[in-house]
Amino acid sequence: MKGLRTLAAASLLSLIAAAAPTMAQTPPTEGIQIGLSTDAVSITAGFSGADLTIFGSLENPDPLVARQGRYDVIVVLEGPPKPVVVRRKDRVLGVWVNLESETFENVPVSYSVATTRPLQDITEPNSYKQLSLGASNLYMQPADAGDSPVTIEEFTAALRERKAAAGLYSENVGGVQFLSQNLFRATVRLAPNVPVGTHKARAFLFKSGLFIKESSAQLEIRKSGFEQSIFRVAHDYSFLYGFFAVSLAMITGWLGRLIFRKD
């Protein structure tokens, strides 16, 4: 009996010793990190748009996979979420009027995407839907979920088209470029009418079409100079700002009547 126990213990130790090299050779999981050269961007009233550069790196990349170009990165700069009302105009008795509307909650005001390749070449459409990645896959939450699905879908498509037409939703294919096996650079577009507030930069790593990991960072976009002073007063002293604006409009109108009055 003692000999059997010794034999069993020796066999168990042999199995552990055989498995140890295999466990030690298991490659670490890949990861991704991004960094911004600044955490704040100041814009003025004459801002005409700009390209924002985001740098990033892969953690523990497989050299063979990197050489074969089977790593893909998608970088998104997502603006602050706000409620949006979409209205549909129809012609009634020769006059265009708003007949129907749909309110959506927590819609990103802006959404810029940069990719290593076209989206359809990186992974399957279902992966984008699960990750809510890409302007066409963003979930637009209706305020009234009881509305007709057909109506919600119609207004959702109109909202995306309106954002794209304004340059707030954009896509830059090839905007992510690898500088080495583990370093990359992404270029995303800031539209001329980019909203102020806290924006979120997100980077998604894919390996041979499979999603691996995500990393994020924050960017503050704010007005500068005289525009920032007006913006701050309007938000911090809204009543006084409103009273001043109405008074200025009345005085301007009164002066206009005096100047252009016909005798």
mmCIF file with all atom_site columns, C-alpha atoms in Angstrom, residues 12-183:
data_model
loop_
_atom_site.group_PDB
_atom_site.id
_atom_site.type_symbol
_atom_site.label_atom_id
_atom_site.label_alt_id
_atom_site.label_comp_id
_atom_site.label_asym_id
_atom_site.label_entity_id
_atom_site.label_seq_id
_atom_site.pdbx_PDB_ins_code
_atom_site.Cartn_x
_atom_site.Cartn_y
_atom_site.Cartn_z
_atom_site.occupancy
_atom_site.B_iso_or_equiv
_atom_site.pdbx_formal_charge
_atom_site.auth_seq_id
_atom_site.auth_comp_id
_atom_site.auth_asym_id
_atom_site.auth_atom_id
_atom_site.pdbx_PDB_model_num
ATOM 1   C CA . LEU A 1 12  ? 1.228   13.476 -9.688  1.00 0.00 ? 12  LEU A CA 1
ATOM 2   C CA . LEU A 1 13  ? 4.526   15.358 -9.388  1.00 0.00 ? 13  LEU A CA 1
ATOM 3   C CA . SER A 1 14  ? 5.459   14.248 -12.907 1.00 0.00 ? 14  SER A CA 1
ATOM 4   C CA . LEU A 1 15  ? 2.159   15.576 -14.281 1.00 0.00 ? 15  LEU A CA 1
ATOM 5   C CA . ILE A 1 16  ? 2.622   18.919 -12.501 1.00 0.00 ? 16  ILE A CA 1
ATOM 6   C CA . ALA A 1 17  ? 6.188   19.193 -13.771 1.00 0.00 ? 17  ALA A CA 1
ATOM 7   C CA . ALA A 1 18  ? 5.043   18.414 -17.310 1.00 0.00 ? 18  ALA A CA 1
ATOM 8   C CA . ALA A 1 19  ? 2.251   21.000 -17.162 1.00 0.00 ? 19  ALA A CA 1
ATOM 9   C CA . ALA A 1 20  ? 4.402   23.756 -15.639 1.00 0.00 ? 20  ALA A CA 1
ATOM 10  C CA . PRO A 1 21  ? 6.313   24.624 -18.851 1.00 0.00 ? 21  PRO A CA 1
ATOM 11  C CA . THR A 1 22  ? 3.050   24.731 -20.781 1.00 0.00 ? 22  THR A CA 1
ATOM 12  C CA . MET A 1 23  ? 1.530   27.109 -18.221 1.00 0.00 ? 23  MET A CA 1
ATOM 13  C CA . ALA A 1 24  ? 4.641   29.244 -18.193 1.00 0.00 ? 24  ALA A CA 1
ATOM 14  C CA . GLN A 1 25  ? 4.565   29.513 -22.002 1.00 0.00 ? 25  GLN A CA 1
ATOM 15  C CA . THR A 1 26  ? 0.971   30.799 -22.120 1.00 0.00 ? 26  THR A CA 1
ATOM 16  C CA . PRO A 1 27  ? 1.202   34.215 -23.790 1.00 0.00 ? 27  PRO A CA 1
ATOM 17  C CA . PRO A 1 28  ? -0.142  37.148 -21.778 1.00 0.00 ? 28  PRO A CA 1
ATOM 18  C CA . THR A 1 29  ? -3.397  38.725 -22.902 1.00 0.00 ? 29  THR A CA 1
ATOM 19  C CA . GLU A 1 30  ? -3.073  41.650 -25.275 1.00 0.00 ? 30  GLU A CA 1
ATOM 20  C CA . GLY A 1 31  ? -4.254  45.051 -24.130 1.00 0.00 ? 31  GLY A CA 1
ATOM 21  C CA . ILE A 1 32  ? -4.460  48.608 -25.410 1.00 0.00 ? 32  ILE A CA 1
ATOM 22  C CA . GLN A 1 33  ? -3.782  52.048 -23.956 1.00 0.00 ? 33  GLN A CA 1
ATOM 23  C CA . ILE A 1 34  ? -4.289  55.540 -25.364 1.00 0.00 ? 34  ILE A CA 1
ATOM 24  C CA . GLY A 1 35  ? -2.965  58.923 -24.339 1.00 0.00 ? 35  GLY A CA 1
ATOM 25  C CA . LEU A 1 36  ? -3.806  62.506 -25.228 1.00 0.00 ? 36  LEU A CA 1
ATOM 26  C CA . SER A 1 37  ? -1.173  65.198 -25.589 1.00 0.00 ? 37  SER A CA 1
ATOM 27  C CA . THR A 1 38  ? -3.562  67.509 -23.722 1.00 0.00 ? 38  THR A CA 1
ATOM 28  C CA . ASP A 1 39  ? -6.671  66.986 -21.635 1.00 0.00 ? 39  ASP A CA 1
ATOM 29  C CA . ALA A 1 40  ? -8.274  70.258 -22.786 1.00 0.00 ? 40  ALA A CA 1
ATOM 30  C CA . VAL A 1 41  ? -8.774  72.018 -26.129 1.00 0.00 ? 41  VAL A CA 1
ATOM 31  C CA . SER A 1 42  ? -9.767  75.696 -26.301 1.00 0.00 ? 42  SER A CA 1
ATOM 32  C CA . ILE A 1 43  ? -11.697 77.006 -29.307 1.00 0.00 ? 43  ILE A CA 1
ATOM 33  C CA . THR A 1 44  ? -12.783 80.490 -30.348 1.00 0.00 ? 44  THR A CA 1
ATOM 34  C CA . ALA A 1 45  ? -15.698 81.846 -32.352 1.00 0.00 ? 45  ALA A CA 1
ATOM 35  C CA . GLY A 1 46  ? -13.576 81.611 -35.520 1.00 0.00 ? 46  GLY A CA 1
ATOM 36  C CA . PHE A 1 47  ? -12.820 77.922 -35.030 1.00 0.00 ? 47  PHE A CA 1
ATOM 37  C CA . SER A 1 48  ? -13.084 76.187 -38.434 1.00 0.00 ? 48  SER A CA 1
ATOM 38  C CA . GLY A 1 49  ? -12.423 72.601 -37.398 1.00 0.00 ? 49  GLY A CA 1
ATOM 39  C CA . ALA A 1 50  ? -9.224  70.686 -36.709 1.00 0.00 ? 50  ALA A CA 1
ATOM 40  C CA . ASP A 1 51  ? -7.678  67.240 -36.604 1.00 0.00 ? 51  ASP A CA 1
ATOM 41  C CA . LEU A 1 52  ? -6.991  65.792 -33.177 1.00 0.00 ? 52  LEU A CA 1
ATOM 42  C CA . THR A 1 53  ? -4.142  63.284 -32.868 1.00 0.00 ? 53  THR A CA 1
ATOM 43  C CA . ILE A 1 54  ? -4.376  60.469 -30.326 1.00 0.00 ? 54  ILE A CA 1
ATOM 44  C CA . PHE A 1 55  ? -1.444  58.167 -29.614 1.00 0.00 ? 55  PHE A CA 1
ATOM 45  C CA . GLY A 1 56  ? -1.730  54.661 -28.270 1.00 0.00 ? 56  GLY A CA 1
ATOM 46  C CA . SER A 1 57  ? 0.102   51.405 -27.722 1.00 0.00 ? 57  SER A CA 1
ATOM 47  C CA . LEU A 1 58  ? -0.634  47.683 -27.656 1.00 0.00 ? 58  LEU A CA 1
ATOM 48  C CA . GLU A 1 59  ? 0.298   45.727 -24.566 1.00 0.00 ? 59  GLU A CA 1
ATOM 49  C CA . ASN A 1 60  ? 1.875   42.282 -25.008 1.00 0.00 ? 60  ASN A CA 1
ATOM 50  C CA . PRO A 1 61  ? 1.269   42.080 -28.779 1.00 0.00 ? 61  PRO A CA 1
ATOM 51  C CA . ASP A 1 62  ? 2.071   38.849 -30.584 1.00 0.00 ? 62  ASP A CA 1
ATOM 52  C CA . PRO A 1 63  ? 4.979   39.698 -32.938 1.00 0.00 ? 63  PRO A CA 1
ATOM 53  C CA . LEU A 1 64  ? 3.770   37.215 -35.572 1.00 0.00 ? 64  LEU A CA 1
ATOM 54  C CA . VAL A 1 65  ? 0.233   38.596 -35.544 1.00 0.00 ? 65  VAL A CA 1
ATOM 55  C CA . ALA A 1 66  ? 1.586   42.149 -35.711 1.00 0.00 ? 66  ALA A CA 1
ATOM 56  C CA . ARG A 1 67  ? 3.825   41.320 -38.698 1.00 0.00 ? 67  ARG A CA 1
ATOM 57  C CA . GLN A 1 68  ? 0.882   39.758 -40.491 1.00 0.00 ? 68  GLN A CA 1
ATOM 58  C CA . GLY A 1 69  ? -1.200  42.878 -39.904 1.00 0.00 ? 69  GLY A CA 1
ATOM 59  C CA . ARG A 1 70  ? -3.957  41.044 -38.066 1.00 0.00 ? 70  ARG A CA 1
ATOM 60  C CA . TYR A 1 71  ? -4.318  43.669 -35.327 1.00 0.00 ? 71  TYR A CA 1
ATOM 61  C CA . ASP A 1 72  ? -6.899  46.388 -35.980 1.00 0.00 ? 72  ASP A CA 1
ATOM 62  C CA . VAL A 1 73  ? -7.680  49.468 -33.915 1.00 0.00 ? 73  VAL A CA 1
ATOM 63  C CA . ILE A 1 74  ? -10.781 51.665 -33.990 1.00 0.00 ? 74  ILE A CA 1
ATOM 64  C CA . VAL A 1 75  ? -10.634 55.002 -32.163 1.00 0.00 ? 75  VAL A CA 1
ATOM 65  C CA . VAL A 1 76  ? -13.771 57.005 -31.345 1.00 0.00 ? 76  VAL A CA 1
ATOM 66  C CA . LEU A 1 77  ? -14.120 60.536 -30.003 1.00 0.00 ? 77  LEU A CA 1
ATOM 67  C CA . GLU A 1 78  ? -17.616 60.771 -28.547 1.00 0.00 ? 78  GLU A CA 1
ATOM 68  C CA . GLY A 1 79  ? -19.171 64.090 -27.556 1.00 0.00 ? 79  GLY A CA 1
ATOM 69  C CA . PRO A 1 80  ? -21.278 64.726 -24.442 1.00 0.00 ? 80  PRO A CA 1
ATOM 70  C CA . PRO A 1 81  ? -24.733 63.077 -24.513 1.00 0.00 ? 81  PRO A CA 1
ATOM 71  C CA . LYS A 1 82  ? -27.789 65.305 -24.698 1.00 0.00 ? 82  LYS A CA 1
ATOM 72  C CA . PRO A 1 83  ? -31.503 64.901 -25.479 1.00 0.00 ? 83  PRO A CA 1
ATOM 73  C CA . VAL A 1 84  ? -32.385 65.651 -29.108 1.00 0.00 ? 84  VAL A CA 1
ATOM 74  C CA . VAL A 1 85  ? -35.749 66.407 -30.703 1.00 0.00 ? 85  VAL A CA 1
ATOM 75  C CA . VAL A 1 86  ? -36.205 65.438 -34.343 1.00 0.00 ? 86  VAL A CA 1
ATOM 76  C CA . ARG A 1 87  ? -39.110 67.053 -36.172 1.00 0.00 ? 87  ARG A CA 1
ATOM 77  C CA . ARG A 1 88  ? -40.694 66.203 -39.485 1.00 0.00 ? 88  ARG A CA 1
ATOM 78  C CA . LYS A 1 89  ? -42.039 68.988 -41.649 1.00 0.00 ? 89  LYS A CA 1
ATOM 79  C CA . ASP A 1 90  ? -44.897 68.559 -44.102 1.00 0.00 ? 90  ASP A CA 1
ATOM 80  C CA . ARG A 1 91  ? -46.549 70.943 -46.486 1.00 0.00 ? 91  ARG A CA 1
ATOM 81  C CA . VAL A 1 92  ? -50.033 72.004 -45.368 1.00 0.00 ? 92  VAL A CA 1
ATOM 82  C CA . LEU A 1 93  ? -51.967 74.473 -47.511 1.00 0.00 ? 93  LEU A CA 1
ATOM 83  C CA . GLY A 1 94  ? -48.717 75.579 -49.108 1.00 0.00 ? 94  GLY A CA 1
ATOM 84  C CA . VAL A 1 95  ? -46.959 76.174 -45.796 1.00 0.00 ? 95  VAL A CA 1
ATOM 85  C CA . TRP A 1 96  ? -44.252 73.986 -44.255 1.00 0.00 ? 96  TRP A CA 1
ATOM 86  C CA . VAL A 1 97  ? -45.179 73.103 -40.663 1.00 0.00 ? 97  VAL A CA 1
ATOM 87  C CA . ASN A 1 98  ? -43.922 70.680 -38.009 1.00 0.00 ? 98  ASN A CA 1
ATOM 88  C CA . LEU A 1 99  ? -46.411 67.836 -37.746 1.00 0.00 ? 99  LEU A CA 1
ATOM 89  C CA . GLU A 1 100 ? -44.547 65.029 -35.958 1.00 0.00 ? 100 GLU A CA 1
ATOM 90  C CA . SER A 1 101 ? -41.560 64.837 -33.666 1.00 0.00 ? 101 SER A CA 1
ATOM 91  C CA . GLU A 1 102 ? -39.534 62.254 -31.770 1.00 0.00 ? 102 GLU A CA 1
ATOM 92  C CA . THR A 1 103 ? -37.358 62.879 -28.708 1.00 0.00 ? 103 THR A CA 1
ATOM 93  C CA . PHE A 1 104 ? -34.216 60.820 -28.121 1.00 0.00 ? 104 PHE A CA 1
ATOM 94  C CA . GLU A 1 105 ? -32.325 60.701 -24.828 1.00 0.00 ? 105 GLU A CA 1
ATOM 95  C CA . ASN A 1 106 ? -28.558 60.748 -24.263 1.00 0.00 ? 106 ASN A CA 1
ATOM 96  C CA . VAL A 1 107 ? -27.549 61.160 -27.909 1.00 0.00 ? 107 VAL A CA 1
ATOM 97  C CA . PRO A 1 108 ? -23.819 61.930 -28.416 1.00 0.00 ? 108 PRO A CA 1
ATOM 98  C CA . VAL A 1 109 ? -23.674 65.451 -29.829 1.00 0.00 ? 109 VAL A CA 1
ATOM 99  C CA . SER A 1 110 ? -20.639 64.478 -31.919 1.00 0.00 ? 110 SER A CA 1
ATOM 100 C CA . TYR A 1 111 ? -19.112 61.140 -32.917 1.00 0.00 ? 111 TYR A CA 1
ATOM 101 C CA . SER A 1 112 ? -15.841 60.880 -34.866 1.00 0.00 ? 112 SER A CA 1
ATOM 102 C CA . VAL A 1 113 ? -14.373 57.512 -35.849 1.00 0.00 ? 113 VAL A CA 1
ATOM 103 C CA . ALA A 1 114 ? -10.889 56.586 -37.109 1.00 0.00 ? 114 ALA A CA 1
ATOM 104 C CA . THR A 1 115 ? -10.012 53.057 -38.245 1.00 0.00 ? 115 THR A CA 1
ATOM 105 C CA . THR A 1 116 ? -7.076  51.049 -39.560 1.00 0.00 ? 116 THR A CA 1
ATOM 106 C CA . ARG A 1 117 ? -9.232  49.657 -42.377 1.00 0.00 ? 117 ARG A CA 1
ATOM 107 C CA . PRO A 1 118 ? -12.851 49.885 -43.596 1.00 0.00 ? 118 PRO A CA 1
ATOM 108 C CA . LEU A 1 119 ? -15.226 48.720 -40.878 1.00 0.00 ? 119 LEU A CA 1
ATOM 109 C CA . GLN A 1 120 ? -16.543 45.839 -42.984 1.00 0.00 ? 120 GLN A CA 1
ATOM 110 C CA . ASP A 1 121 ? -12.988 44.431 -43.249 1.00 0.00 ? 121 ASP A CA 1
ATOM 111 C CA . ILE A 1 122 ? -12.288 44.430 -39.498 1.00 0.00 ? 122 ILE A CA 1
ATOM 112 C CA . THR A 1 123 ? -15.044 42.320 -37.927 1.00 0.00 ? 123 THR A CA 1
ATOM 113 C CA . GLU A 1 124 ? -18.640 41.132 -38.305 1.00 0.00 ? 124 GLU A CA 1
ATOM 114 C CA . PRO A 1 125 ? -21.593 43.562 -38.189 1.00 0.00 ? 125 PRO A CA 1
ATOM 115 C CA . ASN A 1 126 ? -22.956 41.836 -35.071 1.00 0.00 ? 126 ASN A CA 1
ATOM 116 C CA . SER A 1 127 ? -19.775 42.705 -33.175 1.00 0.00 ? 127 SER A CA 1
ATOM 117 C CA . TYR A 1 128 ? -20.300 46.391 -33.896 1.00 0.00 ? 128 TYR A CA 1
ATOM 118 C CA . LYS A 1 129 ? -23.898 46.159 -32.719 1.00 0.00 ? 129 LYS A CA 1
ATOM 119 C CA . GLN A 1 130 ? -22.884 44.452 -29.470 1.00 0.00 ? 130 GLN A CA 1
ATOM 120 C CA . LEU A 1 131 ? -20.238 47.111 -28.830 1.00 0.00 ? 131 LEU A CA 1
ATOM 121 C CA . SER A 1 132 ? -22.503 49.949 -30.043 1.00 0.00 ? 132 SER A CA 1
ATOM 122 C CA . LEU A 1 133 ? -19.532 50.940 -32.187 1.00 0.00 ? 133 LEU A CA 1
ATOM 123 C CA . GLY A 1 134 ? -19.933 53.183 -35.212 1.00 0.00 ? 134 GLY A CA 1
ATOM 124 C CA . ALA A 1 135 ? -22.476 55.902 -35.946 1.00 0.00 ? 135 ALA A CA 1
ATOM 125 C CA . SER A 1 136 ? -24.852 53.434 -37.610 1.00 0.00 ? 136 SER A CA 1
ATOM 126 C CA . ASN A 1 137 ? -24.774 51.192 -34.524 1.00 0.00 ? 137 ASN A CA 1
ATOM 127 C CA . LEU A 1 138 ? -25.297 53.822 -31.841 1.00 0.00 ? 138 LEU A CA 1
ATOM 128 C CA . TYR A 1 139 ? -28.427 53.094 -29.859 1.00 0.00 ? 139 TYR A CA 1
ATOM 129 C CA . MET A 1 140 ? -30.724 56.084 -29.972 1.00 0.00 ? 140 MET A CA 1
ATOM 130 C CA . GLN A 1 141 ? -33.009 55.710 -26.969 1.00 0.00 ? 141 GLN A CA 1
ATOM 131 C CA . PRO A 1 142 ? -36.479 57.162 -27.635 1.00 0.00 ? 142 PRO A CA 1
ATOM 132 C CA . ALA A 1 143 ? -38.071 59.066 -24.781 1.00 0.00 ? 143 ALA A CA 1
ATOM 133 C CA . ASP A 1 144 ? -41.364 57.319 -25.512 1.00 0.00 ? 144 ASP A CA 1
ATOM 134 C CA . ALA A 1 145 ? -40.675 53.624 -26.027 1.00 0.00 ? 145 ALA A CA 1
ATOM 135 C CA . GLY A 1 146 ? -44.344 53.070 -26.818 1.00 0.00 ? 146 GLY A CA 1
ATOM 136 C CA . ASP A 1 147 ? -44.098 54.753 -30.215 1.00 0.00 ? 147 ASP A CA 1
ATOM 137 C CA . SER A 1 148 ? -44.306 52.675 -33.360 1.00 0.00 ? 148 SER A CA 1
ATOM 138 C CA . PRO A 1 149 ? -41.006 50.854 -34.130 1.00 0.00 ? 149 PRO A CA 1
ATOM 139 C CA . VAL A 1 150 ? -41.314 51.971 -37.761 1.00 0.00 ? 150 VAL A CA 1
ATOM 140 C CA . THR A 1 151 ? -41.658 55.605 -36.682 1.00 0.00 ? 151 THR A CA 1
ATOM 141 C CA . ILE A 1 152 ? -38.723 55.344 -34.267 1.00 0.00 ? 152 ILE A CA 1
ATOM 142 C CA . GLU A 1 153 ? -36.540 53.775 -36.961 1.00 0.00 ? 153 GLU A CA 1
ATOM 143 C CA . GLU A 1 154 ? -37.490 56.495 -39.445 1.00 0.00 ? 154 GLU A CA 1
ATOM 144 C CA . PHE A 1 155 ? -36.649 59.319 -37.044 1.00 0.00 ? 155 PHE A CA 1
ATOM 145 C CA . THR A 1 156 ? -33.441 57.557 -35.955 1.00 0.00 ? 156 THR A CA 1
ATOM 146 C CA . ALA A 1 157 ? -32.236 57.407 -39.557 1.00 0.00 ? 157 ALA A CA 1
ATOM 147 C CA . ALA A 1 158 ? -33.124 61.079 -40.013 1.00 0.00 ? 158 ALA A CA 1
ATOM 148 C CA . LEU A 1 159 ? -31.173 61.991 -36.869 1.00 0.00 ? 159 LEU A CA 1
ATOM 149 C CA . ARG A 1 160 ? -28.057 60.169 -38.084 1.00 0.00 ? 160 ARG A CA 1
ATOM 150 C CA . GLU A 1 161 ? -28.318 61.813 -41.515 1.00 0.00 ? 161 GLU A CA 1
ATOM 151 C CA . ARG A 1 162 ? -28.669 65.242 -39.946 1.00 0.00 ? 162 ARG A CA 1
ATOM 152 C CA . LYS A 1 163 ? -25.622 64.700 -37.734 1.00 0.00 ? 163 LYS A CA 1
ATOM 153 C CA . ALA A 1 164 ? -23.549 63.463 -40.683 1.00 0.00 ? 164 ALA A CA 1
ATOM 154 C CA . ALA A 1 165 ? -24.630 66.401 -42.870 1.00 0.00 ? 165 ALA A CA 1
ATOM 155 C CA . ALA A 1 166 ? -23.513 68.816 -40.133 1.00 0.00 ? 166 ALA A CA 1
ATOM 156 C CA . GLY A 1 167 ? -20.116 67.099 -39.931 1.00 0.00 ? 167 GLY A CA 1
ATOM 157 C CA . LEU A 1 168 ? -20.705 66.032 -36.327 1.00 0.00 ? 168 LEU A CA 1
ATOM 158 C CA . TYR A 1 169 ? -20.745 62.305 -37.189 1.00 0.00 ? 169 TYR A CA 1
ATOM 159 C CA . SER A 1 170 ? -17.723 61.392 -39.312 1.00 0.00 ? 170 SER A CA 1
ATOM 160 C CA . GLU A 1 171 ? -15.550 58.423 -40.239 1.00 0.00 ? 171 GLU A CA 1
ATOM 161 C CA . ASN A 1 172 ? -11.863 58.465 -41.195 1.00 0.00 ? 172 ASN A CA 1
ATOM 162 C CA . VAL A 1 173 ? -10.873 55.165 -42.807 1.00 0.00 ? 173 VAL A CA 1
ATOM 163 C CA . GLY A 1 174 ? -7.128  54.727 -42.490 1.00 0.00 ? 174 GLY A CA 1
ATOM 164 C CA . GLY A 1 175 ? -7.042  57.364 -39.765 1.00 0.00 ? 175 GLY A CA 1
ATOM 165 C CA . VAL A 1 176 ? -5.305  54.875 -37.442 1.00 0.00 ? 176 VAL A CA 1
ATOM 166 C CA . GLN A 1 177 ? -1.757  54.005 -38.470 1.00 0.00 ? 177 GLN A CA 1
ATOM 167 C CA . PHE A 1 178 ? 0.740   51.717 -36.770 1.00 0.00 ? 178 PHE A CA 1
ATOM 168 C CA . LEU A 1 179 ? 4.108   53.391 -36.199 1.00 0.00 ? 179 LEU A CA 1
ATOM 169 C CA . SER A 1 180 ? 5.649   50.106 -35.014 1.00 0.00 ? 180 SER A CA 1
ATOM 170 C CA . GLN A 1 181 ? 4.438   46.692 -33.882 1.00 0.00 ? 181 GLN A CA 1
ATOM 171 C CA . ASN A 1 182 ? 2.907   48.151 -30.734 1.00 0.00 ? 182 ASN A CA 1
ATOM 172 C CA . LEU A 1 183 ? 2.618   51.938 -31.263 1.00 0.00 ? 183 LEU A CA 1
#
